[in-house]
Each structure stands twice: as C-alpha cells, then as structure tokens.
Amino acid sequence: NAGVTQTPKFQVLKTGQSMTLQCAQDMNHNSMYWYRQDPGMGLRLIYYSASEGTTDKGEVPNGYNVSRLNKREFSLRLESAAPSQTSVYFCASSFQETQYFGPGTRLLVL
Amino acid sequence: GQSLEQPSEVTAVEGAIVQINCTYQTSGFYGLSWYQQHDGGAPTFLSYNALDGLEETGRFSSFLSRSDSYGYLLLQELQMKDSASYFCAQSNQAGTALIFGKGTTLSVSS
C-alpha cells in the first residue's frame, strides 16, 4: 500500500515550457486535491476532484489544468510555465475528514 | 478569500507543554483540522474537531470553540522530534478541500 505517489520529485523548467505532474493513490478514495506551498504562505488549493469525472477550481487555479483520469489518478498540467509557478506541489486524497498527502514535487521555473 | 490566523513561530524546551492557537472565519465553517509537516516532508494529519470540546490523541490534543471561532493544538511532553511546522485547516463541508493557515514553526530545544 503506497498511499499517494507523485512524479516527478524535482523538475526544472524554462519559462513557457509545459509539463504534467502525475499523482496516483491506491486507497480507493473518491476525492483528490492539488495544493501548492510557497514559503510563508501555507498550502493553497489549486484544483480538486470530488469524484471520478468531476473537477473544480480552488483558490489559485490560473495557469493550471487538471485531469481526473480515473479513480486512482489526478494529474496537474502547466501549459506555459511562469516563474511565479515555482513552488512545491502536493497532491492529496481524502477519506472522511483526513487528507493523505503525497511526497510533493519541487518545481523551479527559470 | 478566507484566512486562518495562527502564530508564525513558537519555541519550547523538551518535556514542556505548548499550545498553538488558531482563529478561523465562521462563514461556511464545518470543521477544524491540524496537520504536522517536517522540513522537506509532506503534511500529515494530526487531529480533527467538528464539535466544541477537546479531542485527545496521545501527547497531542485539539480543542474547538465554535462560539469563539477558535481552536488550539496542545502538545505535551515535547520531544525534539516535535520540531516541525503545524497547520490548522478549515473545512467548509464534510470531506471537502481544506483552507490552510500559514503555519506555526515549533522549535524544541534540549
């Protein structure tokens, strides 16, 4: 039981490049989330998916898109990366009131 | 958007008791959670309160007062390994995305 996994662990992009952050969970949870964490800002919700086939915007969705591929997988795409998107990205899934986080992806946009 | 207020830093010595306070916004409030995050790691769930009162889990307890829009995390018998960031997080519906505070960095010294 791996819990929530994320790939890649680290990534460096140039401004304007695109990439997809992958997330998968093996706990059969319906809800999944993408957060970003910046120094001194806590975690901020980018997008979430309450169930397979549904996605909703969070607090900071601009510049991102998501796909809930199936119950296990929830990906986050940056179509044209900007330096302001340099951050640590956490994926999470939830059961009742507990959220389970992946190890994070550290993204640097130059 | 909504915000939660918690102190940015707290220091304590091993064996002591420390309380980390959190005030939240009442609009749409459903429950208050606490997460721990060590440097470079993922947030991990500690505790959850939806009703007034104290929830105890080993050395950690969490308290909620809905009438005061206030909660706290109480850490007893502090150990060096408790040095981490602690986040309070508000949910506005059962099992939905969280709104996080900016975190409190706890430093435990010997």
mmCIF file of N, CA, C and O in Angstrom, chain A residues 1-34:
data_model
loop_
_atom_site.group_PDB
_atom_site.id
_atom_site.type_symbol
_atom_site.label_atom_id
_atom_site.label_comp_id
_atom_site.label_asym_id
_atom_site.label_seq_id
_atom_site.Cartn_x
_atom_site.Cartn_y
_atom_site.Cartn_z
ATOM 1 N N ASN A 1 0.847 -1.195 0.000
ATOM 2 C CA ASN A 1 0.000 0.000 0.000
ATOM 3 C C ASN A 1 0.881 1.243 0.000
ATOM 4 O O ASN A 1 1.442 1.609 1.008
ATOM 5 N N ALA A 2 1.032 1.887 -1.174
ATOM 6 C CA ALA A 2 1.960 3.011 -1.314
ATOM 7 C C ALA A 2 1.347 4.328 -0.864
ATOM 8 O O ALA A 2 2.051 5.302 -0.688
ATOM 9 N N GLY A 3 0.020 4.400 -0.714
ATOM 10 C CA GLY A 3 -0.611 5.663 -0.344
ATOM 11 C C GLY A 3 -0.746 6.560 -1.561
ATOM 12 O O GLY A 3 -1.264 6.168 -2.592
ATOM 13 N N VAL A 4 -0.245 7.800 -1.433
ATOM 14 C CA VAL A 4 -0.291 8.769 -2.522
ATOM 15 C C VAL A 4 1.118 8.925 -3.085
ATOM 16 O O VAL A 4 2.056 9.195 -2.334
ATOM 17 N N THR A 5 1.260 8.719 -4.381
ATOM 18 C CA THR A 5 2.563 8.865 -5.028
ATOM 19 C C THR A 5 2.512 9.996 -6.031
ATOM 20 O O THR A 5 1.459 10.260 -6.651
ATOM 21 N N GLN A 6 3.649 10.679 -6.190
ATOM 22 C CA GLN A 6 3.750 11.800 -7.115
ATOM 23 C C GLN A 6 5.028 11.658 -7.933
ATOM 24 O O GLN A 6 6.063 11.252 -7.410
ATOM 25 N N THR A 7 4.923 12.007 -9.201
ATOM 26 C CA THR A 7 6.115 12.080 -10.053
ATOM 27 C C THR A 7 6.026 13.331 -10.924
ATOM 28 O O THR A 7 4.916 13.754 -11.310
ATOM 29 N N PRO A 8 7.155 13.996 -11.214
ATOM 30 C CA PRO A 8 8.483 13.687 -10.672
ATOM 31 C C PRO A 8 8.658 14.263 -9.268
ATOM 32 O O PRO A 8 7.789 14.971 -8.778
ATOM 33 N N LYS A 9 9.787 13.994 -8.632
ATOM 34 C CA LYS A 9 10.100 14.598 -7.342
ATOM 35 C C LYS A 9 10.653 16.016 -7.517
ATOM 36 O O LYS A 9 10.402 16.889 -6.697
ATOM 37 N N PHE A 10 11.431 16.216 -8.554
ATOM 38 C CA PHE A 10 12.025 17.530 -8.841
ATOM 39 C C PHE A 10 11.906 17.812 -10.335
ATOM 40 O O PHE A 10 11.947 16.889 -11.142
ATOM 41 N N GLN A 11 11.764 19.081 -10.673
ATOM 42 C CA GLN A 11 11.727 19.455 -12.083
ATOM 43 C C GLN A 11 12.178 20.897 -12.229
ATOM 44 O O GLN A 11 11.791 21.749 -11.428
ATOM 45 N N VAL A 12 12.986 21.134 -13.244
ATOM 46 C CA VAL A 12 13.365 22.490 -13.613
ATOM 47 C C VAL A 12 12.822 22.749 -15.013
ATOM 48 O O VAL A 12 13.035 21.955 -15.928
ATOM 49 N N LEU A 13 12.103 23.838 -15.156
ATOM 50 C CA LEU A 13 11.522 24.225 -16.446
ATOM 51 C C LEU A 13 12.012 25.612 -16.833
ATOM 52 O O LEU A 13 12.346 26.420 -15.953
ATOM 53 N N LYS A 14 11.984 25.873 -18.118
ATOM 54 C CA LYS A 14 12.193 27.235 -18.591
ATOM 55 C C LYS A 14 10.836 27.886 -18.796
ATOM 56 O O LYS A 14 9.827 27.205 -19.079
ATOM 57 N N THR A 15 10.795 29.185 -18.655
ATOM 58 C CA THR A 15 9.550 29.927 -18.878
ATOM 59 C C THR A 15 8.961 29.555 -20.236
ATOM 60 O O THR A 15 9.671 29.537 -21.250
ATOM 61 N N GLY A 16 7.655 29.244 -20.223
ATOM 62 C CA GLY A 16 6.966 28.905 -21.461
ATOM 63 C C GLY A 16 6.859 27.413 -21.734
ATOM 64 O O GLY A 16 6.033 26.991 -22.551
ATOM 65 N N GLN A 17 7.674 26.604 -21.064
ATOM 66 C CA GLN A 17 7.592 25.163 -21.254
ATOM 67 C C GLN A 17 6.347 24.614 -20.568
ATOM 68 O O GLN A 17 5.793 25.242 -19.662
ATOM 69 N N SER A 18 5.938 23.445 -21.008
ATOM 70 C CA SER A 18 4.789 22.799 -20.392
ATOM 71 C C SER A 18 5.215 21.500 -19.721
ATOM 72 O O SER A 18 6.258 20.930 -20.059
ATOM 73 N N MET A 19 4.427 21.072 -18.752
ATOM 74 C CA MET A 19 4.676 19.787 -18.128
ATOM 75 C C MET A 19 3.439 19.328 -17.367
ATOM 76 O O MET A 19 2.554 20.142 -17.051
ATOM 77 N N THR A 20 3.404 18.041 -17.091
ATOM 78 C CA THR A 20 2.312 17.447 -16.321
ATOM 79 C C THR A 20 2.866 16.786 -15.079
ATOM 80 O O THR A 20 3.812 15.999 -15.164
ATOM 81 N N LEU A 21 2.286 17.115 -13.948
ATOM 82 C CA LEU A 21 2.621 16.471 -12.683
ATOM 83 C C LEU A 21 1.626 15.335 -12.468
ATOM 84 O O LEU A 21 0.411 15.524 -12.585
ATOM 85 N N GLN A 22 2.170 14.165 -12.149
ATOM 86 C CA GLN A 22 1.339 12.983 -12.001
ATOM 87 C C GLN A 22 1.096 12.677 -10.531
ATOM 88 O O GLN A 22 1.973 12.870 -9.690
ATOM 89 N N CYS A 23 -0.086 12.180 -10.253
ATOM 90 C CA CYS A 23 -0.447 11.785 -8.887
ATOM 91 C C CYS A 23 -1.331 10.549 -8.964
ATOM 92 O O CYS A 23 -2.251 10.482 -9.794
ATOM 93 N N ALA A 24 -1.066 9.600 -8.073
ATOM 94 C CA ALA A 24 -1.898 8.396 -8.007
ATOM 95 C C ALA A 24 -2.060 7.978 -6.552
ATOM 96 O O ALA A 24 -1.163 8.162 -5.740
ATOM 97 N N GLN A 25 -3.235 7.415 -6.246
ATOM 98 C CA GLN A 25 -3.477 6.902 -4.894
ATOM 99 C C GLN A 25 -4.080 5.506 -4.996
ATOM 100 O O GLN A 25 -4.847 5.218 -5.917
ATOM 101 N N ASP A 26 -3.707 4.668 -4.039
ATOM 102 C CA ASP A 26 -4.179 3.283 -4.054
ATOM 103 C C ASP A 26 -5.074 2.984 -2.855
ATOM 104 O O ASP A 26 -5.186 1.832 -2.427
ATOM 105 N N MET A 27 -5.726 4.001 -2.323
ATOM 106 C CA MET A 27 -6.577 3.838 -1.138
ATOM 107 C C MET A 27 -8.062 3.848 -1.489
ATOM 108 O O MET A 27 -8.907 3.879 -0.597
ATOM 109 N N ASN A 28 -8.375 3.878 -2.782
ATOM 110 C CA ASN A 28 -9.766 3.848 -3.251
ATOM 111 C C ASN A 28 -10.566 5.069 -2.775
ATOM 112 O O ASN A 28 -11.779 4.979 -2.545
ATOM 113 N N HIS A 29 -9.872 6.203 -2.640
ATOM 114 C CA HIS A 29 -10.560 7.423 -2.219
ATOM 115 C C HIS A 29 -11.250 8.089 -3.381
ATOM 116 O O HIS A 29 -10.745 8.098 -4.504
ATOM 117 N N ASN A 30 -12.405 8.695 -3.099
ATOM 118 C CA ASN A 30 -13.122 9.408 -4.150
ATOM 119 C C ASN A 30 -12.516 10.781 -4.423
ATOM 120 O O ASN A 30 -12.426 11.225 -5.560
ATOM 121 N N SER A 31 -12.130 11.490 -3.362
ATOM 122 C CA SER A 31 -11.699 12.886 -3.508
ATOM 123 C C SER A 31 -10.186 13.004 -3.602
ATOM 124 O O SER A 31 -9.452 12.357 -2.860
ATOM 125 N N MET A 32 -9.761 13.875 -4.514
ATOM 126 C CA MET A 32 -8.331 14.149 -4.684
ATOM 127 C C MET A 32 -8.128 15.649 -4.874
ATOM 128 O O MET A 32 -9.050 16.359 -5.323
ATOM 129 N N TYR A 33 -6.916 16.127 -4.547
ATOM 130 C CA TYR A 33 -6.646 17.561 -4.490
ATOM 131 C C TYR A 33 -5.231 17.858 -4.996
ATOM 132 O O TYR A 33 -4.334 17.031 -4.861
ATOM 133 N N TRP A 34 -5.070 19.069 -5.506
ATOM 134 C CA TRP A 34 -3.758 19.614 -5.780
ATOM 135 C C TRP A 34 -3.601 20.920 -5.010
ATOM 136 O O TRP A 34 -4.436 21.816 -5.110
#
